[in-house]
Amino acid sequence: PGDGLWSIVHETAPQRLTYAEWAKFAAFAEHKDFPDILARHTARGLPRDGFAETYTRHVKALVGVGDGAGRDVEAGLATEFVALANPYTDALPDGLPVRLMYGGAPRGDAQVEIFDRGPDGQVTITTTRTDARGEARIPVRAGHDYLLDAVVLRPAPDDHPAVWESLWAALTFAVPATGG
């Protein structure tokens, strides 16, 4: 309808995965920074094979239209990133500040995976962590596209066919070649 910073928001329906063997689930949990997963799994008396997990994605894409002016706001997703600066209009010499939310509150000490695609199409992947306020600074460069990802891994409700539930927060945005 007009110029500004637009958010495209989507939450997926739950998808179900069944793990035939522990190693695959353990590798996923380790990669997403849940080193205590074996202890948590064992404490719940769960089997080490033949169990299910469901996952949902909670995604936001920031798009600069025309002048791209505006601010990101919390959309009320189960888990989400909120950009605390505008990647299309603000100077970002110290990176893009973001806040990670879960259940309407900032999520501190959480891993954030950063996918950085340069103008040549090459992707680099790094991680950072949120601070106690749920905030992190994402290093950005002009002319690059970004995807941020953070996962919550929690027990599924008792009446659910899966034993684990993961919620994936994602934020995509670009930094214009003339900005950042």
mmCIF file of C-alpha atoms in Angstrom:
data_model
loop_
_atom_site.group_PDB
_atom_site.id
_atom_site.type_symbol
_atom_site.label_atom_id
_atom_site.label_comp_id
_atom_site.label_asym_id
_atom_site.label_seq_id
_atom_site.Cartn_x
_atom_site.Cartn_y
_atom_site.Cartn_z
ATOM 1 C CA PRO A 1 0.000 0.000 0.000
ATOM 2 C CA GLY A 2 2.911 2.391 0.396
ATOM 3 C CA ASP A 3 6.547 2.997 1.261
ATOM 4 C CA GLY A 4 7.954 1.743 4.514
ATOM 5 C CA LEU A 5 9.386 -1.162 6.422
ATOM 6 C CA TRP A 6 7.044 -4.085 5.898
ATOM 7 C CA SER A 7 6.944 -7.340 7.849
ATOM 8 C CA ILE A 8 5.792 -10.570 6.311
ATOM 9 C CA VAL A 9 4.908 -12.935 9.167
ATOM 10 C CA HIS A 10 4.061 -16.634 9.021
ATOM 11 C CA GLU A 11 3.674 -19.489 11.488
ATOM 12 C CA THR A 12 3.668 -22.996 10.043
ATOM 13 C CA ALA A 13 1.448 -25.885 11.047
ATOM 14 C CA PRO A 14 3.264 -28.502 13.163
ATOM 15 C CA GLN A 15 5.337 -31.038 11.246
ATOM 16 C CA ARG A 16 6.243 -34.367 12.808
ATOM 17 C CA LEU A 17 9.554 -36.234 12.700
ATOM 18 C CA THR A 18 10.137 -39.724 14.075
ATOM 19 C CA TYR A 19 13.688 -40.559 15.107
ATOM 20 C CA ALA A 20 14.648 -44.176 14.497
ATOM 21 C CA GLU A 21 17.920 -43.653 16.329
ATOM 22 C CA TRP A 22 19.178 -41.396 19.083
ATOM 23 C CA ALA A 23 22.262 -40.111 17.202
ATOM 24 C CA LYS A 24 20.279 -38.036 14.704
ATOM 25 C CA PHE A 25 18.223 -36.277 17.385
ATOM 26 C CA ALA A 26 21.317 -35.770 19.553
ATOM 27 C CA ALA A 27 23.185 -34.172 16.626
ATOM 28 C CA PHE A 28 20.267 -31.796 15.981
ATOM 29 C CA ALA A 29 20.047 -30.852 19.671
ATOM 30 C CA GLU A 30 23.792 -30.303 19.930
ATOM 31 C CA HIS A 31 23.845 -28.118 16.802
ATOM 32 C CA LYS A 32 21.006 -25.985 18.206
ATOM 33 C CA ASP A 33 22.800 -25.650 21.572
ATOM 34 C CA PHE A 34 20.991 -28.077 23.848
ATOM 35 C CA PRO A 35 23.967 -29.993 25.315
ATOM 36 C CA ASP A 36 21.844 -31.313 28.187
ATOM 37 C CA ILE A 37 19.376 -33.127 25.918
ATOM 38 C CA LEU A 38 20.447 -36.657 26.921
ATOM 39 C CA ALA A 39 19.961 -35.862 30.616
ATOM 40 C CA ARG A 40 16.593 -34.208 29.922
ATOM 41 C CA HIS A 41 15.478 -37.121 27.718
ATOM 42 C CA THR A 42 16.584 -39.743 30.248
ATOM 43 C CA ALA A 43 15.000 -37.887 33.188
ATOM 44 C CA ARG A 44 11.665 -38.066 31.386
ATOM 45 C CA GLY A 45 12.035 -41.852 30.918
ATOM 46 C CA LEU A 46 11.847 -41.593 27.138
ATOM 47 C CA PRO A 47 13.075 -44.272 24.722
ATOM 48 C CA ARG A 48 16.271 -43.581 22.771
ATOM 49 C CA ASP A 49 14.765 -44.683 19.475
ATOM 50 C CA GLY A 50 11.370 -44.601 17.810
ATOM 51 C CA PHE A 51 10.244 -41.303 19.372
ATOM 52 C CA ALA A 52 8.766 -38.259 17.674
ATOM 53 C CA GLU A 53 9.336 -34.505 17.667
ATOM 54 C CA THR A 54 7.104 -31.850 16.152
ATOM 55 C CA TYR A 55 8.405 -28.558 14.901
ATOM 56 C CA THR A 56 6.891 -25.257 13.889
ATOM 57 C CA ARG A 57 8.479 -22.259 12.219
ATOM 58 C CA HIS A 58 7.761 -18.712 13.341
ATOM 59 C CA VAL A 59 9.163 -16.487 10.624
ATOM 60 C CA LYS A 60 9.345 -12.827 9.829
ATOM 61 C CA ALA A 61 10.771 -11.209 6.705
ATOM 62 C CA LEU A 62 11.580 -7.508 6.805
ATOM 63 C CA VAL A 63 11.160 -5.828 3.426
ATOM 64 C CA GLY A 64 12.056 -2.233 2.635
ATOM 65 C CA VAL A 65 9.542 -0.753 0.182
ATOM 66 C CA GLY A 66 10.340 2.617 -1.393
ATOM 67 C CA ASP A 67 12.066 4.665 1.283
ATOM 68 C CA GLY A 68 11.957 1.637 3.657
ATOM 69 C CA ALA A 69 11.379 3.883 6.663
ATOM 70 C CA GLY A 70 9.860 2.479 9.830
ATOM 71 C CA ARG A 71 10.454 0.191 12.786
ATOM 72 C CA ASP A 72 9.925 -3.492 13.369
ATOM 73 C CA VAL A 73 7.425 -4.418 16.066
ATOM 74 C CA GLU A 74 6.640 -7.562 17.991
ATOM 75 C CA ALA A 75 4.070 -9.587 16.043
ATOM 76 C CA GLY A 76 3.000 -11.846 18.916
ATOM 77 C CA LEU A 77 4.503 -15.062 17.520
ATOM 78 C CA ALA A 78 5.259 -17.883 19.966
ATOM 79 C CA THR A 79 8.940 -17.117 19.406
ATOM 80 C CA GLU A 80 10.308 -14.334 17.221
ATOM 81 C CA PHE A 81 13.056 -11.890 16.499
ATOM 82 C CA VAL A 82 12.393 -8.161 16.697
ATOM 83 C CA ALA A 83 14.854 -5.899 14.870
ATOM 84 C CA LEU A 84 15.742 -2.961 17.114
ATOM 85 C CA ALA A 85 17.038 -0.917 14.175
ATOM 86 C CA ASN A 86 16.036 -0.715 10.525
ATOM 87 C CA PRO A 87 18.470 -2.585 8.253
ATOM 88 C CA TYR A 88 17.250 -0.611 5.222
ATOM 89 C CA THR A 89 17.680 2.919 6.574
ATOM 90 C CA ASP A 90 19.835 2.991 9.723
ATOM 91 C CA ALA A 91 23.621 3.158 9.893
ATOM 92 C CA LEU A 92 24.754 -0.130 11.431
ATOM 93 C CA PRO A 93 28.509 0.192 12.087
ATOM 94 C CA ASP A 94 28.173 -1.988 15.197
ATOM 95 C CA GLY A 95 25.728 -4.428 13.600
ATOM 96 C CA LEU A 96 21.958 -4.888 13.693
ATOM 97 C CA PRO A 97 20.594 -5.112 17.235
ATOM 98 C CA VAL A 98 17.817 -7.698 17.624
ATOM 99 C CA ARG A 99 15.757 -9.043 20.508
ATOM 100 C CA LEU A 100 14.725 -12.695 20.659
ATOM 101 C CA MET A 101 11.303 -13.281 22.207
ATOM 102 C CA TYR A 102 9.686 -16.452 23.546
ATOM 103 C CA GLY A 103 6.243 -16.500 25.107
ATOM 104 C CA GLY A 104 6.081 -12.710 25.007
ATOM 105 C CA ALA A 105 9.281 -12.248 27.045
ATOM 106 C CA PRO A 106 12.902 -11.679 26.033
ATOM 107 C CA ARG A 107 14.883 -14.934 25.783
ATOM 108 C CA GLY A 108 18.325 -14.533 27.323
ATOM 109 C CA ASP A 109 21.407 -16.684 26.768
ATOM 110 C CA ALA A 110 20.101 -18.299 23.582
ATOM 111 C CA GLN A 111 22.084 -19.300 20.518
ATOM 112 C CA VAL A 112 21.399 -17.324 17.341
ATOM 113 C CA GLU A 113 22.578 -18.840 14.072
ATOM 114 C CA ILE A 114 23.434 -16.272 11.384
ATOM 115 C CA PHE A 115 23.335 -17.103 7.680
ATOM 116 C CA ASP A 116 25.069 -14.322 5.707
ATOM 117 C CA ARG A 117 24.748 -14.432 1.900
ATOM 118 C CA GLY A 118 27.098 -12.107 0.063
ATOM 119 C CA PRO A 119 26.586 -10.551 -3.367
ATOM 120 C CA ASP A 120 28.497 -13.462 -4.930
ATOM 121 C CA GLY A 121 25.983 -15.948 -3.503
ATOM 122 C CA GLN A 122 28.434 -17.431 -0.991
ATOM 123 C CA VAL A 123 26.908 -18.151 2.423
ATOM 124 C CA THR A 124 28.785 -18.027 5.693
ATOM 125 C CA ILE A 125 27.263 -19.369 8.896
ATOM 126 C CA THR A 126 28.204 -18.136 12.350
ATOM 127 C CA THR A 127 26.588 -18.067 15.759
ATOM 128 C CA THR A 128 26.221 -15.571 18.550
ATOM 129 C CA ARG A 129 24.258 -15.485 21.798
ATOM 130 C CA THR A 130 21.642 -13.235 23.254
ATOM 131 C CA ASP A 131 22.491 -11.408 26.451
ATOM 132 C CA ALA A 132 20.418 -11.429 29.646
ATOM 133 C CA ARG A 133 17.923 -9.005 28.013
ATOM 134 C CA GLY A 134 17.441 -11.350 25.044
ATOM 135 C CA GLU A 135 19.428 -9.025 22.781
ATOM 136 C CA ALA A 136 22.223 -9.701 20.319
ATOM 137 C CA ARG A 137 24.133 -7.612 17.813
ATOM 138 C CA ILE A 138 24.323 -9.170 14.366
ATOM 139 C CA PRO A 139 27.384 -8.160 12.319
ATOM 140 C CA VAL A 140 26.131 -6.985 8.912
ATOM 141 C CA ARG A 141 27.636 -5.766 5.657
ATOM 142 C CA ALA A 142 26.155 -3.682 2.878
ATOM 143 C CA GLY A 143 24.869 -5.711 -0.060
ATOM 144 C CA HIS A 144 24.306 -8.879 1.983
ATOM 145 C CA ASP A 145 21.137 -10.858 2.811
ATOM 146 C CA TYR A 146 20.616 -12.442 6.217
ATOM 147 C CA LEU A 147 18.669 -15.228 7.879
ATOM 148 C CA LEU A 148 18.663 -15.479 11.672
ATOM 149 C CA ASP A 149 17.516 -18.659 13.392
ATOM 150 C CA ALA A 150 16.971 -19.616 17.034
ATOM 151 C CA VAL A 151 15.300 -22.762 18.357
ATOM 152 C CA VAL A 152 13.316 -23.538 21.499
ATOM 153 C CA LEU A 153 13.314 -27.254 22.344
ATOM 154 C CA ARG A 154 10.726 -28.154 24.945
ATOM 155 C CA PRO A 155 8.741 -31.200 26.066
ATOM 156 C CA ALA A 156 5.596 -31.699 24.020
ATOM 157 C CA PRO A 157 2.280 -31.568 25.901
ATOM 158 C CA ASP A 158 1.273 -34.849 27.578
ATOM 159 C CA ASP A 159 -1.659 -35.383 25.199
ATOM 160 C CA HIS A 160 0.592 -35.004 22.144
ATOM 161 C CA PRO A 161 1.846 -37.912 19.999
ATOM 162 C CA ALA A 162 5.398 -36.466 20.020
ATOM 163 C CA VAL A 163 7.649 -36.234 23.065
ATOM 164 C CA TRP A 164 9.595 -33.106 22.006
ATOM 165 C CA GLU A 165 8.468 -29.895 20.378
ATOM 166 C CA SER A 166 10.804 -27.422 18.674
ATOM 167 C CA LEU A 167 9.855 -23.869 17.788
ATOM 168 C CA TRP A 168 12.048 -22.170 15.200
ATOM 169 C CA ALA A 169 12.244 -18.368 15.187
ATOM 170 C CA ALA A 170 13.592 -16.880 11.956
ATOM 171 C CA LEU A 171 14.163 -13.374 10.651
ATOM 172 C CA THR A 172 15.239 -12.487 7.116
ATOM 173 C CA PHE A 173 16.341 -9.084 5.886
ATOM 174 C CA ALA A 174 18.819 -7.413 3.556
ATOM 175 C CA VAL A 175 21.237 -4.565 4.020
ATOM 176 C CA PRO A 176 21.219 -2.394 0.895
ATOM 177 C CA ALA A 177 24.492 -1.981 -0.982
ATOM 178 C CA THR A 178 24.373 1.722 -0.064
ATOM 179 C CA GLY A 179 23.575 1.147 3.645
ATOM 180 C CA GLY A 180 24.732 -0.778 6.688
#
